[in-house]
Amino acid sequence: MARRTRTAPPRTTDPTHTADPTHATDPTHTTHPAHAAGPARPTRTRLWTWLMLPGTVWMSAFLLASLLLVAALSVGTTDPLGNPRFGLDPSSLAALVDPAYRVVLLRSLGYAALACLVCLLVAYPVAYAIALHGGRFKNLLIAAIVVPFFANYLVRMYGWSVVLSDDGPVLRALRALGIAGDGTAILQTGPGVIAGLVYGFVVFMVIPLYAALERMDVSLIEAGRDLYAGPLRTFLFVTVPATRQGATAGCVLVFLPAMGDFVSAQLMGGPDQIMIGNLIQDKFFQGQDWPLGSALTMLLMAVLFVVLLGYLRRARRDEAEAVR
């Protein structure tokens, strides 16, 4: 009689089968190493949040306290000796509609906007050359631009006023070339004030543009050249749109301090070139009219807040378009 043999059932290969019996019935189990390091990121994020909390609270508290103090003084009064007194007098706020203050505010807006434009024209070639052609000297070149701005702002403005004076090297060179005459002056003029603003804040335009150009994909420029576009056309239609966020950030960083600056107008401008910062300084220190100075400060802060809000909305819109 033939002997019957038992055959084992065929073994099936299960791609989810693991040698560990404790996870054999868990379809969601994975041995990816990222799972083992998963809790580290929330812990690290929580740590940075706690480290930032004291400084954030400190700065926010003093910022809000100063804003509330200025807002309270803007509706206050002054006693016969010129000392500020808290109150509910809206005369200082009503004085802001004076045409003279409106002219100064519009002049400040114009000077700050022109300073942004000139800084953009000056900083783009500098940032472009360093980011794309600086090679191993990028950090050294950026340091050469940034380190001189560590000097005191007032000292730098005094030095710039000497350079642009009637007997300074700039006008002497222009007269030698026949471009400027004997009666040509830069100081005590609007262009002199704008030159001071540009010199004081151009570094705030170079850094964001350099960062944007560093992040830009260089192959986009090569693609533009492959499509038979010239250098200028490639720059305008490829480089500028790709670095728009950096340019916008630089314009905001230049516009905000330039709008409230008073040193440039004081050293390089005349009575007809004063800015709103000069008015605020005069009301607080010489005019002894703290309520009106506070009202002008609130007006300046309102303008800057509108500009900053517009920038944040534009940045959010650009970020949403990039996600799409």
Short mmCIF file of C-alpha atoms in Angstrom, two decimals:
data_model
loop_
_atom_site.label_atom_id
_atom_site.label_comp_id
_atom_site.label_asym_id
_atom_site.label_seq_id
_atom_site.Cartn_x
_atom_site.Cartn_y
_atom_site.Cartn_z
CA MET A 1 0.00 0.00 0.00
CA ALA A 2 1.33 3.34 -1.04
CA ARG A 3 2.41 5.62 1.78
CA ARG A 4 0.56 8.92 1.97
CA THR A 5 2.67 12.01 2.55
CA ARG A 6 1.37 15.28 4.00
CA THR A 7 2.25 18.39 2.03
CA ALA A 8 2.54 21.71 3.83
CA PRO A 9 0.38 24.56 2.54
CA PRO A 10 2.18 27.07 0.35
CA ARG A 11 3.67 29.98 2.24
CA THR A 12 2.51 33.41 1.23
CA THR A 13 4.82 36.37 1.34
CA ASP A 14 3.35 39.21 3.38
CA PRO A 15 5.13 42.50 2.76
CA THR A 16 3.94 43.78 6.11
CA HIS A 17 5.19 40.72 8.00
CA THR A 18 7.77 41.46 10.69
CA ALA A 19 9.76 39.16 12.85
CA ASP A 20 8.51 40.88 16.00
CA PRO A 21 5.34 39.07 17.14
CA THR A 22 4.18 42.07 19.14
CA HIS A 23 3.70 44.11 15.95
CA ALA A 24 2.57 41.37 13.63
CA THR A 25 -1.08 42.35 13.93
CA ASP A 26 -0.54 46.12 13.85
CA PRO A 27 -0.92 47.33 10.23
CA THR A 28 0.13 50.85 11.14
CA HIS A 29 3.44 49.86 12.64
CA THR A 30 6.56 51.06 10.85
CA THR A 31 10.19 50.94 11.75
CA HIS A 32 11.08 54.25 10.07
CA PRO A 33 13.73 55.99 12.15
CA ALA A 34 11.81 59.28 12.04
CA HIS A 35 9.24 57.78 14.42
CA ALA A 36 11.90 57.18 17.01
CA ALA A 37 12.95 60.84 16.85
CA GLY A 38 9.39 62.17 16.60
CA PRO A 39 9.02 63.69 20.09
CA ALA A 40 12.30 65.62 19.75
CA ARG A 41 10.85 68.33 17.47
CA PRO A 42 7.90 69.33 19.71
CA THR A 43 10.22 69.33 22.69
CA ARG A 44 12.72 71.55 20.89
CA THR A 45 9.96 73.90 19.71
CA ARG A 46 8.55 74.14 23.22
CA LEU A 47 12.03 74.92 24.55
CA TRP A 48 12.54 77.80 22.10
CA THR A 49 9.09 79.13 22.96
CA TRP A 50 9.92 79.27 26.65
CA LEU A 51 13.30 80.87 25.95
CA MET A 52 11.69 83.60 23.83
CA LEU A 53 8.89 84.27 26.27
CA PRO A 54 10.74 86.52 28.80
CA GLY A 55 12.18 88.83 26.16
CA THR A 56 8.89 88.99 24.27
CA VAL A 57 6.93 89.86 27.41
CA TRP A 58 9.54 92.46 28.45
CA MET A 59 9.56 94.23 25.08
CA SER A 60 5.79 94.03 24.63
CA ALA A 61 5.12 95.45 28.09
CA PHE A 62 7.36 98.48 27.61
CA LEU A 63 6.11 99.03 24.05
CA LEU A 64 2.48 99.04 25.16
CA ALA A 65 3.29 101.21 28.17
CA SER A 66 5.04 103.82 26.01
CA LEU A 67 2.20 103.78 23.46
CA LEU A 68 -0.39 104.29 26.16
CA LEU A 69 1.67 107.10 27.69
CA VAL A 70 2.03 108.90 24.36
CA ALA A 71 -1.68 108.42 23.60
CA ALA A 72 -2.62 109.83 27.01
CA LEU A 73 -0.32 112.83 26.56
CA SER A 74 -1.79 113.58 23.13
CA VAL A 75 -5.06 114.61 24.81
CA GLY A 76 -3.35 116.34 27.73
CA THR A 77 -2.48 119.95 28.47
CA THR A 78 0.48 122.01 29.64
CA ASP A 79 0.67 124.27 32.65
CA PRO A 80 2.01 127.86 32.53
CA LEU A 81 5.55 126.55 33.09
CA GLY A 82 5.33 124.18 30.11
CA ASN A 83 5.03 121.00 32.14
CA PRO A 84 2.73 118.31 30.65
CA ARG A 85 -0.49 117.45 32.44
CA PHE A 86 -2.81 114.55 31.70
CA GLY A 87 -6.32 115.46 30.72
CA LEU A 88 -8.99 115.16 28.03
CA ASP A 89 -8.26 118.16 25.83
CA PRO A 90 -8.57 117.30 22.09
CA SER A 91 -7.02 120.57 20.92
CA SER A 92 -3.66 118.94 20.12
CA LEU A 93 -5.33 116.32 17.92
CA ALA A 94 -7.42 119.00 16.24
CA ALA A 95 -4.26 120.98 15.45
CA LEU A 96 -3.04 118.17 13.18
CA VAL A 97 -5.33 119.40 10.40
CA ASP A 98 -3.21 122.53 10.11
CA PRO A 99 -1.97 122.84 6.48
CA ALA A 100 1.60 123.42 7.71
CA TYR A 101 1.68 120.00 9.38
CA ARG A 102 0.12 118.42 6.31
CA VAL A 103 2.89 119.85 4.12
CA VAL A 104 5.58 118.51 6.46
CA LEU A 105 3.94 115.07 6.53
CA LEU A 106 3.72 114.91 2.73
CA ARG A 107 7.34 116.07 2.45
CA SER A 108 8.41 113.31 4.84
CA LEU A 109 6.49 110.73 2.81
CA GLY A 110 8.09 111.96 -0.40
CA TYR A 111 11.63 111.99 1.00
CA ALA A 112 11.23 108.51 2.50
CA ALA A 113 9.78 107.12 -0.76
CA LEU A 114 12.59 108.67 -2.84
CA ALA A 115 15.16 107.31 -0.39
CA CYS A 116 13.66 103.82 -0.86
CA LEU A 117 13.87 104.17 -4.64
CA VAL A 118 17.49 105.35 -4.62
CA CYS A 119 18.47 102.65 -2.11
CA LEU A 120 16.85 100.05 -4.38
CA LEU A 121 18.78 101.29 -7.41
CA VAL A 122 22.04 101.36 -5.48
CA ALA A 123 21.63 98.11 -3.55
CA TYR A 124 20.45 95.83 -6.40
CA PRO A 125 23.74 95.84 -8.36
CA VAL A 126 25.76 95.49 -5.15
CA ALA A 127 23.71 92.58 -3.82
CA TYR A 128 23.63 90.95 -7.28
CA ALA A 129 27.39 91.13 -7.70
CA ILE A 130 28.08 89.73 -4.22
CA ALA A 131 25.47 86.95 -4.31
CA LEU A 132 26.16 85.64 -7.82
CA HIS A 133 29.78 86.62 -8.44
CA GLY A 134 31.28 87.00 -4.96
CA GLY A 135 32.49 83.42 -4.78
CA ARG A 136 34.38 82.61 -1.60
CA PHE A 137 34.59 86.33 -0.73
CA LYS A 138 30.83 86.73 -0.17
CA ASN A 139 31.04 86.91 3.60
CA LEU A 140 34.00 89.28 3.49
CA LEU A 141 32.20 91.63 1.09
CA ILE A 142 29.03 91.64 3.19
CA ALA A 143 31.13 92.39 6.28
CA ALA A 144 32.82 95.26 4.44
CA ILE A 145 29.37 96.77 3.84
CA VAL A 146 27.82 96.11 7.25
CA VAL A 147 30.70 96.79 9.67
CA PRO A 148 31.00 100.56 8.91
CA PHE A 149 27.35 100.96 9.85
CA PHE A 150 28.13 99.82 13.39
CA ALA A 151 29.47 103.32 13.99
CA ASN A 152 27.17 105.83 15.66
CA TYR A 153 24.50 107.15 13.30
CA LEU A 154 25.07 110.77 14.31
CA VAL A 155 28.82 110.49 13.73
CA ARG A 156 28.24 109.03 10.28
CA MET A 157 25.82 111.83 9.39
CA TYR A 158 28.32 114.46 10.50
CA GLY A 159 30.96 112.83 8.31
CA TRP A 160 28.57 112.68 5.36
CA SER A 161 27.71 116.38 5.80
CA VAL A 162 31.44 117.19 5.55
CA VAL A 163 31.73 115.10 2.37
CA LEU A 164 28.77 116.90 0.77
CA SER A 165 29.69 120.39 1.98
CA ASP A 166 30.47 123.23 -0.43
CA ASP A 167 34.21 122.64 -0.04
CA GLY A 168 33.88 118.87 0.23
CA PRO A 169 35.44 116.32 -2.14
CA VAL A 170 32.18 115.62 -3.99
CA LEU A 171 31.55 119.19 -5.16
CA ARG A 172 35.26 119.78 -5.82
CA ALA A 173 35.30 116.76 -8.13
CA LEU A 174 32.11 117.89 -9.87
CA ARG A 175 33.50 121.38 -10.38
CA ALA A 176 36.74 119.94 -11.77
CA LEU A 177 34.73 117.92 -14.28
CA GLY A 178 32.65 120.95 -15.22
CA ILE A 179 29.42 119.37 -14.02
CA ALA A 180 28.82 121.78 -11.14
CA GLY A 181 29.36 125.52 -10.93
CA ASP A 182 30.61 127.72 -8.13
CA GLY A 183 27.10 128.33 -6.82
CA THR A 184 26.08 124.66 -6.76
CA ALA A 185 25.28 123.29 -3.31
CA ILE A 186 24.10 119.94 -1.99
CA LEU A 187 23.57 120.81 1.64
CA GLN A 188 20.52 122.82 2.68
CA THR A 189 18.57 121.22 -0.19
CA GLY A 190 16.07 118.39 -0.62
CA PRO A 191 18.53 116.19 -2.55
CA GLY A 192 20.98 116.63 0.32
CA VAL A 193 18.41 115.29 2.79
CA ILE A 194 17.65 112.33 0.52
CA ALA A 195 21.38 111.64 0.14
CA GLY A 196 21.68 111.54 3.92
CA LEU A 197 18.74 109.13 4.22
CA VAL A 198 20.20 106.87 1.53
CA TYR A 199 23.60 106.81 3.18
CA GLY A 200 22.08 106.09 6.56
CA PHE A 201 19.76 103.23 5.58
CA VAL A 202 21.07 101.68 2.35
CA VAL A 203 22.47 98.71 4.28
CA PHE A 204 18.88 97.75 5.20
CA MET A 205 18.22 97.30 1.49
CA VAL A 206 21.39 95.40 0.63
CA ILE A 207 20.91 92.61 3.19
CA PRO A 208 17.34 91.50 2.18
CA LEU A 209 18.23 91.69 -1.51
CA TYR A 210 21.37 89.63 -0.94
CA ALA A 211 19.39 87.01 0.97
CA ALA A 212 16.76 86.84 -1.80
CA LEU A 213 19.40 86.50 -4.51
CA GLU A 214 21.16 83.79 -2.52
CA ARG A 215 17.92 81.76 -2.39
CA MET A 216 17.11 82.29 -6.06
CA ASP A 217 17.56 79.36 -8.43
CA VAL A 218 20.40 80.39 -10.75
CA SER A 219 19.06 78.07 -13.45
CA LEU A 220 16.26 80.60 -14.02
CA ILE A 221 18.82 83.13 -15.24
CA GLU A 222 20.44 80.51 -17.45
CA ALA A 223 17.02 79.61 -18.87
CA GLY A 224 16.39 83.25 -19.70
CA ARG A 225 19.67 83.43 -21.56
CA ASP A 226 18.89 80.21 -23.40
CA LEU A 227 15.69 81.85 -24.65
CA TYR A 228 17.80 84.55 -26.31
CA ALA A 229 16.99 87.23 -23.75
CA GLY A 230 19.59 89.91 -23.21
CA PRO A 231 21.14 90.66 -19.81
CA LEU A 232 18.81 93.60 -19.11
CA ARG A 233 15.69 91.74 -20.20
CA THR A 234 16.70 88.69 -18.15
CA PHE A 235 17.27 90.89 -15.12
CA LEU A 236 13.92 92.69 -15.44
CA PHE A 237 11.76 89.66 -16.23
CA VAL A 238 13.57 86.89 -14.33
CA THR A 239 15.71 88.25 -11.51
CA VAL A 240 13.44 91.06 -10.34
CA PRO A 241 10.26 88.92 -10.04
CA ALA A 242 12.21 86.14 -8.31
CA THR A 243 13.59 88.57 -5.71
CA ARG A 244 10.46 90.70 -5.29
CA GLN A 245 9.95 89.69 -1.68
CA GLY A 246 13.47 90.74 -0.74
CA ALA A 247 13.03 94.09 -2.47
CA THR A 248 9.71 94.68 -0.71
CA ALA A 249 11.20 93.83 2.67
CA GLY A 250 14.13 96.16 2.01
CA CYS A 251 11.79 99.02 1.05
CA VAL A 252 9.87 98.57 4.31
CA LEU A 253 13.08 98.45 6.36
CA VAL A 254 14.28 101.68 4.72
CA PHE A 255 10.95 103.52 4.66
CA LEU A 256 10.03 103.04 8.33
CA PRO A 257 13.15 104.64 9.89
CA ALA A 258 13.54 107.19 7.08
CA MET A 259 10.03 108.48 7.68
CA GLY A 260 10.77 109.35 11.29
CA ASP A 261 14.39 110.46 10.81
CA PHE A 262 15.32 113.99 11.85
CA VAL A 263 19.14 113.98 11.82
CA SER A 264 19.48 114.10 8.01
CA ALA A 265 17.04 116.99 7.66
CA GLN A 266 18.73 118.84 10.51
CA LEU A 267 22.32 118.46 9.26
CA MET A 268 21.82 118.47 5.49
CA GLY A 269 18.57 120.37 5.06
CA GLY A 270 17.38 123.88 5.72
CA PRO A 271 14.21 125.38 7.19
CA ASP A 272 12.29 124.37 4.06
CA GLN A 273 13.34 120.70 4.31
CA ILE A 274 12.24 119.80 7.83
CA MET A 275 10.51 116.46 8.30
CA ILE A 276 7.93 115.28 10.79
CA GLY A 277 10.69 113.94 13.03
CA ASN A 278 12.08 117.47 13.32
CA LEU A 279 8.65 118.76 14.33
CA ILE A 280 8.31 116.12 17.03
CA GLN A 281 11.78 116.88 18.35
CA ASP A 282 11.03 120.60 18.40
CA LYS A 283 7.73 120.19 20.26
CA PHE A 284 9.26 117.99 22.94
CA PHE A 285 12.54 119.81 23.57
CA GLN A 286 12.30 123.42 22.45
CA GLY A 287 8.61 124.22 22.21
CA GLN A 288 7.74 122.47 25.50
CA ASP A 289 4.47 121.36 23.94
CA TRP A 290 4.39 117.69 24.83
CA PRO A 291 0.70 117.16 23.97
CA LEU A 292 1.21 118.39 20.40
CA GLY A 293 4.44 116.40 20.11
CA SER A 294 2.57 113.29 21.28
CA ALA A 295 -0.22 113.95 18.77
CA LEU A 296 2.35 114.24 15.96
CA THR A 297 3.95 111.00 17.17
CA MET A 298 0.58 109.23 17.03
CA LEU A 299 0.08 110.55 13.49
CA LEU A 300 3.49 109.25 12.43
CA MET A 301 2.85 105.87 14.01
CA ALA A 302 -0.53 105.61 12.28
CA VAL A 303 1.13 106.19 8.89
CA LEU A 304 3.85 103.63 9.62
CA PHE A 305 1.25 101.13 10.83
CA VAL A 306 -0.67 101.44 7.56
CA VAL A 307 2.53 100.87 5.57
CA LEU A 308 3.50 97.88 7.69
CA LEU A 309 0.00 96.40 7.46
CA GLY A 310 0.09 96.70 3.68
CA TYR A 311 3.44 94.94 3.58
CA LEU A 312 2.20 92.09 5.77
CA ARG A 313 -0.87 91.59 3.59
CA ARG A 314 1.28 91.58 0.46
CA ALA A 315 3.71 89.09 2.01
CA ARG A 316 0.84 86.81 3.00
CA ARG A 317 -0.57 86.98 -0.52
CA ASP A 318 2.80 86.16 -2.06
CA GLU A 319 3.21 83.23 0.32
CA ALA A 320 -0.22 81.88 -0.61
CA GLU A 321 0.63 82.15 -4.32
CA ALA A 322 3.92 80.33 -3.73
CA VAL A 323 2.09 77.46 -1.99
CA ARG A 324 -0.22 77.06 -4.96
#
